[in-house]
Short mmCIF file of C-alpha atoms in Angstrom, two decimals:
data_model
loop_
_atom_site.label_atom_id
_atom_site.label_comp_id
_atom_site.label_asym_id
_atom_site.label_seq_id
_atom_site.Cartn_x
_atom_site.Cartn_y
_atom_site.Cartn_z
CA MET A 1 -88.97 -61.58 -38.43
CA LYS A 2 -86.52 -64.22 -38.88
CA THR A 3 -87.51 -67.59 -38.16
CA PHE A 4 -85.55 -69.99 -35.45
CA LYS A 5 -82.29 -71.43 -36.43
CA GLU A 6 -81.59 -75.30 -36.74
CA SER A 7 -79.36 -75.15 -33.97
CA PHE A 8 -82.43 -73.90 -32.12
CA VAL A 9 -84.89 -76.79 -33.26
CA GLN A 10 -82.12 -79.39 -32.51
CA ALA A 11 -81.37 -77.67 -29.06
CA THR A 12 -84.97 -77.88 -28.51
CA ALA A 13 -85.58 -81.49 -29.30
CA GLN A 14 -82.73 -82.71 -27.17
CA TRP A 15 -83.81 -80.57 -24.44
CA LYS A 16 -87.43 -82.69 -24.41
CA LEU A 17 -85.75 -85.60 -24.20
CA LEU A 18 -83.36 -84.55 -20.86
CA ASN A 19 -84.07 -87.15 -18.32
CA ARG A 20 -85.90 -85.28 -15.02
CA GLY A 21 -85.82 -88.30 -12.83
CA THR A 22 -83.76 -86.74 -9.94
CA GLU A 23 -83.71 -83.26 -8.65
CA GLU A 24 -80.05 -83.24 -9.87
CA GLU A 25 -81.41 -84.07 -12.99
CA ARG A 26 -84.37 -81.26 -13.44
CA ARG A 27 -81.55 -78.68 -12.24
CA GLN A 28 -79.53 -80.03 -15.45
CA ALA A 29 -82.35 -80.00 -17.68
CA ASP A 30 -83.55 -75.99 -16.45
CA ALA A 31 -79.59 -74.72 -16.88
CA PHE A 32 -79.50 -76.13 -20.38
CA TYR A 33 -82.87 -74.30 -21.05
CA LYS A 34 -81.39 -71.37 -19.90
CA ASP A 35 -78.12 -71.58 -21.57
CA HIS A 36 -79.10 -72.69 -25.10
CA ILE A 37 -82.54 -72.39 -25.79
CA LEU A 38 -83.75 -69.17 -23.47
CA PRO A 39 -81.13 -66.63 -25.02
CA GLU A 40 -83.09 -67.42 -28.86
CA VAL A 41 -86.36 -67.29 -27.65
CA MET A 42 -85.51 -63.98 -25.92
CA MET A 43 -83.67 -62.46 -29.03
CA HIS A 44 -86.67 -63.80 -31.07
CA PHE A 45 -89.42 -62.07 -28.83
CA ARG A 46 -87.54 -58.69 -28.59
CA GLU A 47 -87.14 -58.81 -31.92
CA LYS A 48 -90.84 -59.72 -32.68
CA TYR A 49 -92.18 -56.39 -30.11
CA ALA A 50 -89.40 -54.37 -31.73
CA HIS A 51 -92.28 -51.50 -32.99
CA SER A 52 -95.14 -52.30 -30.29
CA GLU A 53 -95.74 -49.53 -27.81
CA SER A 54 -93.68 -49.30 -24.95
CA CYS A 55 -95.05 -48.19 -21.31
CA GLU A 56 -93.82 -46.41 -18.82
CA ASN A 57 -94.45 -48.67 -15.90
CA LEU A 58 -95.30 -52.06 -15.40
CA ILE A 59 -96.57 -54.27 -12.59
CA LEU A 60 -95.80 -57.81 -12.28
CA THR A 61 -95.86 -60.80 -10.01
CA LEU A 62 -93.08 -63.71 -9.44
CA GLY A 63 -94.17 -67.21 -9.13
CA THR A 64 -91.92 -70.08 -9.70
CA SER A 65 -91.12 -69.43 -13.21
CA TYR A 66 -89.16 -66.46 -14.16
CA GLU A 67 -89.11 -66.61 -17.85
CA PRO A 68 -93.29 -64.59 -18.71
CA LEU A 69 -91.10 -61.44 -16.87
CA VAL A 70 -88.29 -61.36 -18.44
CA LEU A 71 -90.08 -61.78 -22.07
CA SER A 72 -92.83 -59.28 -20.97
CA ILE A 73 -89.79 -56.75 -19.70
CA LEU A 74 -88.14 -57.19 -23.00
CA ALA A 75 -91.29 -56.54 -24.93
CA LEU A 76 -92.49 -53.72 -23.09
CA ARG A 77 -89.21 -51.84 -22.36
CA PRO A 78 -90.97 -50.26 -19.20
CA GLU A 79 -88.88 -47.17 -17.49
CA ARG A 80 -89.93 -48.57 -13.95
CA VAL A 81 -90.82 -52.19 -12.66
CA LEU A 82 -92.05 -53.46 -9.80
CA ILE A 83 -91.68 -56.77 -9.22
CA MET A 84 -93.93 -58.91 -6.50
CA HIS A 85 -92.44 -62.12 -5.29
CA SER A 86 -93.42 -64.69 -2.33
CA THR A 87 -90.59 -65.68 -0.18
CA ARG A 88 -90.29 -68.98 -2.02
CA THR A 89 -89.51 -67.12 -5.36
CA ARG A 90 -87.20 -64.14 -4.42
CA PRO A 91 -83.85 -66.46 -5.18
CA LEU A 92 -85.42 -66.61 -9.50
CA LEU A 93 -85.22 -62.32 -8.94
CA ASP A 94 -81.72 -62.59 -9.57
CA ASP A 95 -82.74 -64.61 -12.86
CA VAL A 96 -85.38 -61.67 -14.18
CA ILE A 97 -82.52 -59.11 -13.05
CA GLU A 98 -79.35 -60.57 -15.10
CA LEU A 99 -81.43 -61.62 -17.99
CA THR A 100 -83.34 -58.13 -18.75
CA GLY A 101 -80.24 -56.01 -17.39
CA LEU A 102 -82.63 -54.02 -15.18
CA LYS A 103 -80.71 -51.34 -13.07
CA PRO A 104 -81.54 -51.06 -10.08
CA SER A 105 -82.23 -47.13 -10.23
CA ARG A 106 -84.92 -49.45 -12.42
CA TYR A 107 -87.05 -51.68 -10.07
CA ILE A 108 -88.22 -52.08 -7.35
CA SER A 109 -89.09 -55.62 -5.83
CA ARG A 110 -91.36 -56.22 -3.05
CA MET A 111 -91.99 -59.32 -0.63
CA VAL A 112 -96.00 -60.60 -0.62
CA ASN A 113 -97.88 -63.50 0.83
CA SER A 114 -98.49 -65.48 -2.11
CA GLU A 115 -102.47 -66.10 -0.40
CA ASN A 116 -102.87 -63.07 0.42
CA PRO A 117 -104.14 -61.08 -2.61
CA LEU A 118 -105.25 -57.86 -0.14
CA LYS A 119 -101.45 -57.71 0.76
CA LEU A 120 -100.78 -57.24 -2.51
CA TYR A 121 -103.42 -55.24 -3.47
CA GLN A 122 -101.73 -53.16 -1.01
CA VAL A 123 -98.49 -53.09 -1.98
CA VAL A 124 -99.48 -51.87 -5.85
CA LYS A 125 -101.71 -49.01 -4.49
CA GLU A 126 -98.55 -48.36 -2.19
CA VAL A 127 -96.37 -48.42 -5.45
CA TYR A 128 -98.65 -46.72 -7.07
CA GLU A 129 -98.66 -43.36 -4.99
CA GLU A 130 -94.97 -43.59 -4.41
CA TRP A 131 -94.81 -42.89 -8.71
CA ASP A 132 -96.99 -40.33 -8.43
CA ARG A 133 -100.19 -42.36 -9.77
CA PRO A 134 -98.82 -42.31 -13.60
CA GLY A 135 -101.78 -42.71 -15.86
CA LYS A 136 -99.66 -44.97 -18.32
CA ILE A 137 -99.22 -48.08 -16.51
CA TYR A 138 -99.59 -52.02 -17.07
CA VAL A 139 -99.64 -54.77 -15.19
CA ASP A 140 -98.81 -58.47 -15.98
CA PHE A 141 -100.59 -61.09 -14.29
CA THR A 142 -98.54 -64.26 -16.42
CA SER A 143 -96.88 -65.37 -13.42
CA GLY A 144 -97.50 -66.21 -9.73
CA THR A 145 -100.70 -68.13 -7.76
CA LYS A 146 -103.93 -66.89 -7.89
CA SER A 147 -104.41 -65.29 -5.23
CA MET A 148 -101.10 -63.01 -5.98
CA THR A 149 -102.89 -62.92 -9.63
CA ALA A 150 -106.52 -62.10 -8.57
CA GLY A 151 -104.92 -59.40 -6.27
CA CYS A 152 -103.09 -57.71 -9.24
CA ALA A 153 -105.89 -58.03 -11.11
CA MET A 154 -107.99 -56.75 -8.43
CA ALA A 155 -105.06 -53.86 -7.98
CA GLY A 156 -104.80 -53.18 -12.01
CA SER A 157 -108.63 -52.88 -11.88
CA VAL A 158 -108.64 -49.94 -9.57
CA ILE A 159 -105.83 -48.01 -11.20
CA ASN A 160 -106.94 -48.06 -14.22
CA ALA A 161 -104.18 -49.98 -15.65
CA LYS A 162 -103.57 -51.78 -18.84
CA PHE A 163 -103.54 -55.88 -18.67
CA VAL A 164 -100.76 -57.94 -20.49
CA TYR A 165 -99.85 -61.36 -20.07
CA ILE A 166 -97.70 -63.63 -21.69
CA ALA A 167 -99.36 -66.68 -23.53
CA SER A 168 -97.96 -69.87 -24.66
CA HIS A 169 -98.43 -73.43 -25.37
CA TYR A 170 -97.65 -74.94 -21.87
CA LEU A 171 -95.82 -78.62 -21.84
CA ALA A 172 -96.71 -79.37 -18.60
CA ASP A 173 -94.70 -82.38 -17.95
CA LEU A 174 -92.08 -80.31 -18.64
CA ARG A 175 -93.17 -77.60 -16.62
CA LYS A 176 -92.52 -75.25 -19.63
CA PRO A 177 -93.61 -73.54 -22.40
CA GLU A 178 -93.09 -74.65 -25.61
CA PRO A 179 -89.97 -72.47 -27.14
CA GLY A 180 -91.05 -69.98 -29.34
CA SER A 181 -94.33 -70.51 -28.88
CA GLU A 182 -94.83 -67.71 -26.42
CA THR A 183 -96.25 -64.11 -27.19
CA LEU A 184 -97.50 -61.23 -25.93
CA SER A 185 -101.37 -60.59 -25.67
CA TYR A 186 -103.39 -57.85 -24.13
CA ILE A 187 -106.60 -57.76 -22.94
CA GLU A 188 -109.43 -55.24 -21.95
CA ASN A 189 -110.64 -57.29 -18.79
CA PRO A 190 -108.60 -59.22 -16.38
CA TYR A 191 -111.57 -60.79 -15.11
CA GLU A 192 -112.25 -62.83 -19.00
CA VAL A 193 -108.98 -64.61 -18.17
CA PHE A 194 -109.53 -64.44 -14.04
CA GLY A 195 -113.18 -65.00 -13.80
CA ASP A 196 -112.53 -68.28 -12.75
CA ILE A 197 -110.78 -67.47 -9.23
CA GLU A 198 -113.67 -65.51 -7.86
CA ARG A 199 -116.17 -67.86 -9.40
CA ASP A 200 -114.23 -70.61 -6.98
CA ARG A 201 -114.76 -67.89 -3.88
CA ALA A 202 -118.35 -67.90 -4.61
CA VAL A 203 -118.65 -71.31 -5.52
CA THR A 204 -117.34 -72.00 -1.44
CA LEU A 205 -119.28 -69.54 0.18
CA PHE A 206 -122.19 -71.29 -1.89
CA ASN A 207 -121.24 -74.75 -0.79
CA GLY A 208 -120.78 -72.84 2.94
CA MET A 209 -124.34 -71.59 2.82
CA ASP A 210 -123.34 -68.17 2.58
CA TYR A 211 -125.75 -67.55 -0.20
CA ALA A 212 -126.15 -63.87 0.28
CA SER A 213 -122.22 -63.33 -0.54
CA ALA A 214 -121.96 -65.62 -3.06
CA ALA A 215 -125.03 -64.21 -5.04
CA GLU A 216 -122.79 -60.28 -5.08
CA ILE A 217 -119.84 -62.32 -6.02
CA PHE A 218 -121.82 -63.65 -8.96
CA ASP A 219 -123.21 -60.59 -10.06
CA GLU A 220 -120.32 -59.27 -10.03
CA LEU A 221 -118.82 -61.30 -12.55
CA ARG A 222 -121.97 -61.37 -14.38
CA ARG A 223 -120.94 -57.20 -14.68
CA LYS A 224 -117.92 -57.93 -15.75
CA VAL A 225 -117.45 -60.78 -17.75
CA PRO A 226 -119.17 -60.28 -20.87
CA GLY A 227 -121.19 -63.32 -22.72
CA LEU A 228 -121.74 -65.34 -19.49
CA HIS A 229 -124.80 -66.23 -18.85
CA GLU A 230 -123.85 -68.49 -16.46
CA PHE A 231 -123.11 -66.12 -14.13
CA GLU A 232 -126.31 -64.97 -13.86
CA ALA A 233 -128.10 -68.33 -13.19
CA LEU A 234 -125.48 -68.54 -10.53
CA GLY A 235 -126.09 -65.30 -8.82
CA LEU A 236 -129.98 -66.16 -9.00
CA LEU A 237 -129.97 -69.56 -7.45
CA SER A 238 -127.79 -68.05 -4.51
CA LYS A 239 -130.78 -65.40 -4.25
CA ALA A 240 -133.38 -68.00 -4.44
CA TYR A 241 -131.85 -70.17 -2.13
CA ASP A 242 -131.10 -67.38 0.84
CA ASN A 243 -134.73 -66.12 0.35
CA TRP A 244 -135.91 -69.72 0.49
CA ASP A 245 -133.50 -70.45 3.75
CA SER A 246 -135.45 -67.33 4.90
CA LEU A 247 -138.92 -68.97 4.39
CA ASN A 248 -139.58 -66.17 2.09
CA LEU A 249 -141.03 -68.51 -0.92
CA ALA A 250 -142.59 -65.50 -2.82
CA GLY A 251 -138.83 -64.35 -3.39
CA ALA A 252 -137.41 -67.51 -3.63
CA TYR A 253 -139.68 -68.66 -6.17
CA ASP A 254 -139.32 -65.34 -8.16
CA TYR A 255 -135.56 -66.32 -8.45
CA MET A 256 -135.43 -69.65 -9.44
CA SER A 257 -137.82 -68.90 -11.95
CA LYS A 258 -135.60 -66.54 -13.55
CA CYS A 259 -132.97 -68.92 -13.00
CA CYS A 260 -134.61 -72.18 -14.55
CA GLU A 261 -135.03 -69.87 -17.47
CA ILE A 262 -131.83 -69.19 -18.19
CA LEU A 263 -130.62 -72.61 -17.48
CA SER A 264 -133.36 -73.56 -20.50
CA LEU A 265 -131.56 -71.46 -22.89
CA LEU A 266 -128.46 -72.51 -22.03
CA SER A 267 -129.09 -75.95 -22.54
CA LEU A 268 -130.14 -75.01 -26.28
CA THR A 269 -126.42 -74.14 -26.85
CA GLY A 270 -124.96 -77.19 -25.18
CA SER A 271 -122.92 -74.91 -22.87
CA ALA A 272 -121.26 -76.38 -20.00
CA THR A 273 -121.78 -75.23 -17.00
CA LEU A 274 -121.89 -75.76 -13.30
CA LEU A 275 -125.66 -75.70 -12.90
CA ALA A 276 -125.98 -78.52 -15.87
CA PRO A 277 -126.08 -81.52 -13.84
CA HIS A 278 -128.84 -79.52 -11.58
CA LYS A 279 -131.19 -78.61 -14.06
CA SER A 280 -134.06 -81.10 -13.29
CA ARG A 281 -133.67 -80.82 -9.54
CA LEU A 282 -134.15 -77.39 -10.01
CA GLU A 283 -136.63 -77.29 -12.11
CA GLN A 284 -138.18 -79.86 -9.62
CA GLN A 285 -137.15 -77.53 -6.64
CA LEU A 286 -138.75 -74.70 -8.38
CA ARG A 287 -141.93 -76.71 -8.50
CA LEU A 288 -141.59 -77.56 -4.68
CA ILE A 289 -141.36 -74.16 -3.84
CA GLY A 290 -144.41 -73.12 -6.22
CA LYS A 291 -146.31 -75.85 -4.30
CA LEU A 292 -145.31 -74.30 -0.88
CA LYS A 293 -146.06 -70.69 -1.89
CA ASP A 294 -149.91 -71.69 -2.51
CA ILE A 295 -150.56 -74.49 0.44
CA HIS A 296 -149.35 -71.29 2.61
CA GLU A 297 -151.20 -68.19 0.98
CA GLY A 298 -154.06 -70.17 2.02
CA GLN A 299 -156.62 -68.48 4.55
CA GLY A 300 -158.23 -69.69 7.34
CA HIS A 301 -159.69 -73.72 7.84
CA ARG A 302 -159.06 -73.70 3.99
CA GLN A 303 -155.04 -73.39 4.35
CA LYS A 304 -154.60 -76.16 7.53
CA ASP A 305 -156.69 -78.32 5.03
CA GLY A 306 -154.13 -78.04 2.53
CA ILE A 307 -151.17 -77.78 4.86
CA PHE A 308 -152.41 -81.15 6.11
CA HIS A 309 -153.04 -82.59 2.58
CA ASP A 310 -149.81 -81.86 2.03
CA ILE A 311 -147.75 -82.70 5.02
CA SER A 312 -144.93 -84.04 3.89
CA ILE A 313 -143.63 -81.24 1.87
CA VAL A 314 -144.03 -79.09 4.25
CA MET A 315 -142.32 -80.72 6.72
CA ALA A 316 -139.49 -81.92 4.74
CA ASN A 317 -139.43 -78.32 3.98
CA ILE A 318 -139.22 -76.83 7.67
CA TYR A 319 -136.86 -80.03 8.24
CA CYS A 320 -133.97 -79.69 5.65
CA ASN A 321 -133.98 -76.06 6.58
CA ALA A 322 -133.03 -77.14 10.55
CA MET A 323 -130.51 -79.75 9.01
CA ARG A 324 -128.90 -76.37 7.20
CA LYS A 325 -128.75 -74.66 10.52
CA GLU A 326 -127.24 -77.71 12.26
CA LYS A 327 -124.29 -77.92 9.68
CA GLN A 328 -123.55 -74.34 10.50
CA HIS A 329 -123.27 -75.16 14.08
CA LYS A 330 -126.63 -72.92 14.48
CA TYR A 331 -128.19 -75.20 17.40
CA GLU A 332 -130.57 -72.25 18.40
CA MET A 333 -132.52 -72.14 14.99
CA SER A 334 -132.54 -75.64 14.13
CA SER A 335 -134.02 -76.65 17.63
CA LEU A 336 -136.85 -73.77 16.87
CA LEU A 337 -137.69 -75.46 13.58
CA LEU A 338 -137.09 -79.59 15.18
CA TYR A 339 -139.60 -78.19 17.47
CA ARG A 340 -142.11 -76.93 15.07
CA LEU A 341 -141.40 -80.23 13.30
CA LEU A 342 -143.21 -82.20 16.54
CA GLU A 343 -145.83 -79.58 16.78
CA MET A 344 -146.94 -80.43 12.93
CA VAL A 345 -146.97 -84.05 13.94
CA ALA A 346 -148.87 -83.81 16.84
CA GLN A 347 -151.13 -81.17 14.88
CA LYS A 348 -151.38 -83.53 11.90
CA ARG A 349 -152.42 -86.60 14.22
CA LEU A 350 -155.49 -84.80 15.87
CA TRP A 351 -156.33 -82.67 12.62
CA ASN A 352 -157.40 -86.97 11.84
CA LEU A 353 -159.30 -87.12 14.84
CA LYS A 354 -160.96 -83.70 13.75
CA ILE A 355 -159.36 -81.65 16.33
CA ASP A 356 -158.09 -78.52 15.49
CA THR A 357 -155.32 -77.61 17.72
CA GLU A 358 -155.74 -73.64 17.46
CA ASP A 359 -159.98 -73.96 18.32
CA ALA A 360 -160.47 -77.51 19.04
CA GLU A 361 -163.92 -79.36 19.36
CA TYR A 362 -164.20 -82.52 20.81
CA ALA A 363 -167.67 -83.36 18.98
CA GLU A 364 -166.06 -85.69 16.72
CA THR A 365 -163.64 -87.81 18.81
CA GLY A 366 -166.06 -90.74 19.39
CA PHE A 367 -165.56 -89.76 23.49
CA GLU A 368 -168.26 -87.93 25.72
CA PRO A 369 -167.00 -84.63 26.72
CA GLN A 370 -166.67 -85.93 30.33
CA ALA A 371 -165.11 -89.39 29.86
CA LEU A 372 -162.13 -87.84 27.57
CA LEU A 373 -161.95 -84.94 29.98
CA ASP A 374 -161.55 -88.11 32.79
CA ARG A 375 -158.92 -89.92 30.42
CA VAL A 376 -157.21 -86.90 29.90
CA ASN A 377 -156.92 -86.01 33.58
CA ALA A 378 -155.48 -89.33 34.16
CA LEU A 379 -152.62 -88.74 32.24
CA ARG A 380 -151.66 -85.29 33.51
CA THR A 381 -151.47 -86.69 37.30
CA ARG A 382 -148.93 -88.93 36.25
CA VAL A 383 -146.55 -86.53 34.41
CA LYS A 384 -144.45 -84.42 36.19
CA GLY A 385 -145.34 -80.67 35.69
CA PHE A 386 -148.65 -81.17 34.58
CA HIS A 387 -152.33 -80.82 36.72
CA PRO A 388 -155.44 -81.81 36.38
CA ILE A 389 -157.81 -79.57 34.49
CA GLU A 390 -161.31 -78.20 35.00
CA LYS A 391 -162.28 -78.97 30.83
CA LEU A 392 -160.35 -79.99 27.86
CA ASP A 393 -158.43 -76.86 26.22
CA LYS A 394 -159.74 -74.77 23.97
CA GLN A 395 -155.87 -74.30 22.38
CA ILE A 396 -153.81 -77.12 22.48
CA SER A 397 -149.68 -76.84 23.60
CA LEU A 398 -147.34 -79.38 22.40
CA ILE A 399 -147.26 -81.80 25.20
CA ALA A 400 -150.97 -81.28 26.26
CA GLY A 401 -151.28 -82.69 22.57
CA PHE A 402 -149.60 -85.57 22.96
CA ILE A 403 -151.19 -86.45 26.00
CA LEU A 404 -154.22 -86.03 24.41
CA LEU A 405 -153.07 -87.89 21.44
CA ALA A 406 -152.03 -90.72 24.40
CA ALA A 407 -155.79 -90.38 25.68
CA LEU A 408 -157.39 -90.76 22.61
CA GLU A 409 -155.55 -94.29 22.09
CA ASP A 410 -153.87 -92.69 19.14
CA ASP A 411 -150.51 -95.02 17.53
CA ILE A 412 -148.32 -92.25 17.44
CA ILE A 413 -147.79 -92.42 20.93
CA ARG A 414 -149.47 -95.69 22.07
CA THR A 415 -147.23 -98.48 23.61
CA LYS A 416 -148.11 -101.89 23.35
CA LYS A 417 -147.96 -102.07 27.25
CA PRO A 418 -150.99 -98.84 28.57
CA ASP A 419 -148.48 -98.37 31.67
CA ALA A 420 -145.93 -97.72 29.30
CA VAL A 421 -146.97 -94.32 27.66
CA ILE A 422 -146.84 -92.43 30.81
CA GLY A 423 -142.48 -93.36 30.34
CA ARG A 424 -142.60 -92.35 26.77
CA ILE A 425 -144.62 -89.06 27.41
CA GLU A 426 -142.27 -88.30 29.87
CA SER A 427 -139.11 -88.91 28.10
CA LEU A 428 -140.20 -86.96 25.00
CA LYS A 429 -141.09 -84.11 27.51
CA ASN A 430 -137.18 -83.95 29.29
CA LYS A 431 -136.50 -83.89 25.17
CA VAL A 432 -138.43 -80.97 24.71
CA ASP A 433 -137.62 -78.95 27.64
CA LEU A 434 -134.23 -79.09 26.99
CA ARG A 435 -135.10 -77.04 23.96
CA ASN A 436 -137.64 -75.18 25.77
CA LYS A 437 -134.79 -73.65 28.42
CA SER A 438 -132.62 -72.52 25.23
CA ILE A 439 -132.10 -68.44 25.03
CA PHE A 440 -134.60 -68.96 22.00
CA ALA A 441 -137.29 -70.78 23.65
CA HIS A 442 -138.12 -69.68 27.40
CA GLY A 443 -134.58 -69.64 28.98
CA PHE A 444 -131.76 -67.50 28.77
CA THR A 445 -129.11 -70.64 28.01
CA PHE A 446 -127.61 -71.62 25.26
CA ILE A 447 -128.45 -75.38 23.70
CA ASP A 448 -125.10 -77.48 23.40
CA ALA A 449 -124.29 -79.76 20.90
CA ASP A 450 -124.97 -82.66 23.24
CA LYS A 451 -128.51 -81.43 24.00
CA TYR A 452 -129.55 -80.65 20.50
CA SER A 453 -128.42 -84.18 19.67
CA GLN A 454 -130.81 -85.83 22.30
CA PHE A 455 -134.25 -83.14 21.66
CA LYS A 456 -133.17 -83.93 17.77
CA ALA A 457 -133.36 -87.95 18.38
CA ALA A 458 -136.34 -87.02 19.92
CA VAL A 459 -137.85 -85.43 16.87
CA ASP A 460 -136.87 -88.23 14.23
CA GLU A 461 -138.32 -90.70 15.95
CA TYR A 462 -141.69 -89.21 15.92
CA VAL A 463 -141.40 -87.73 12.45
CA ASP A 464 -140.41 -91.16 11.39
CA ARG A 465 -143.26 -92.81 13.16
CA PHE A 466 -145.33 -90.50 11.44
CA PHE A 467 -144.54 -90.53 8.08
CA HIS A 468 -145.22 -94.24 8.43
CA LEU A 469 -148.71 -94.43 10.14
CA GLU A 470 -149.08 -91.67 7.25
CA GLU A 471 -147.97 -93.98 4.76
CA LEU A 472 -145.74 -91.24 3.64
CA ASP A 473 -141.90 -91.91 1.99
CA ARG A 474 -140.17 -89.58 3.87
CA ASP A 475 -136.96 -89.59 1.65
CA GLU A 476 -138.92 -89.23 -1.56
CA ALA A 477 -140.16 -85.77 0.16
CA PHE A 478 -137.19 -84.87 2.08
CA GLY A 479 -134.50 -85.49 -0.69
CA PRO A 480 -135.96 -83.05 -3.87
CA MET A 481 -135.76 -80.52 -0.86
CA ASN A 482 -131.91 -80.80 -0.79
CA PHE A 483 -129.81 -77.52 -1.35
CA ILE A 484 -127.32 -78.54 -4.18
CA THR A 485 -123.74 -78.46 -3.67
CA LEU A 486 -121.64 -76.79 -6.75
CA SER A 487 -118.29 -78.64 -7.98
CA ALA A 488 -115.53 -77.43 -6.96
CA ASP A 489 -113.68 -78.12 -10.41
#
């Protein structure tokens, strides 16, 4: 194979030094490249691959650089060519035809949406049928946008095409390859090159909290891209979060365990992965899921004792789940979870006073039953919608629980001025009523953002007060429960 002429080396050096500060100067530099450098590159490329296997059918995408298409056509010598381009890149089609000498009978051009891989996929399938489903077909995805190349790779896989691309040493500042560095490369699996395209899509879904869809893509990449445990770990994490978000703690623990095992193996090899910066957080979350699983698998009174002993992580789990629903504008679901938090606040404060809200006994409250009943009724008669009761409740509802706590002068509801406690109970009841009228509670309406915000503010007030009174660190409890966000880089 002949080497490049001295004149070509000199022309390349001259081309690199050309000014490109203005649009006109860039056009002049491109014209110099086309007239003095590209012809030599083409001749060299044609001779280099003169004895390589030719192809009958070639499919290409045309991006902002026409040169890769020219070189691919010269090297593969196809009988028929499909060139897909966007509105923006259509003018470059003339350069491809001029430099390759393709006759009109040998090529088809199609306009596609550069950001719609599905449209490109459909065009490939249509032309494939038009060509009577040839057995020998090549796809070159060197040029074009990421979406175009992704669509090309998908379509090529379906029609069992061979994949090629023009590799080179790219000069980013000049927006051209190093003249003479171009080579024709074959790959068996396009996902080895374009796995990052699907990975980006999966990352977007993951960060959008669509963990089930993200898991499907990561699993597909794991099957198609050999030797990359990262995709397996990402798929397992997506499934762990999907199960955790659905409060399936056993499933979440199983998937998170496997994810952390793979991360440990990857860390030993020094592999740089999307999950590497989050390894310690995920291991911490694994421990938390395990603890939550053990707590909720308990039975009866002993189970409640365990729950209330570790109430901070139980509440953190529910609250962070509610905040994920809020980010997705699922206010009904979020308010349902926040309501449960209010119940937990009342239940734990009453548990401290030896009262189980599911099977209440009042012997250890420090009050005689009748005296306590009188205190409760004195409050109930002043709260709208409540009436005196003949005996203390055996099962205690949310607002009734806070009325009982007020009667017992618990700090969660107590006010500096005794009469002000009615206002506090009424305010809480009004906020709870906003939620109770929603379709997920007792009503037929959907809670809007404004009503949701009012209800959430009330919950936050009592949760903050609860953590202060129980001498618990809210940030320490809630922080580790937040699901990670993957870097888009």
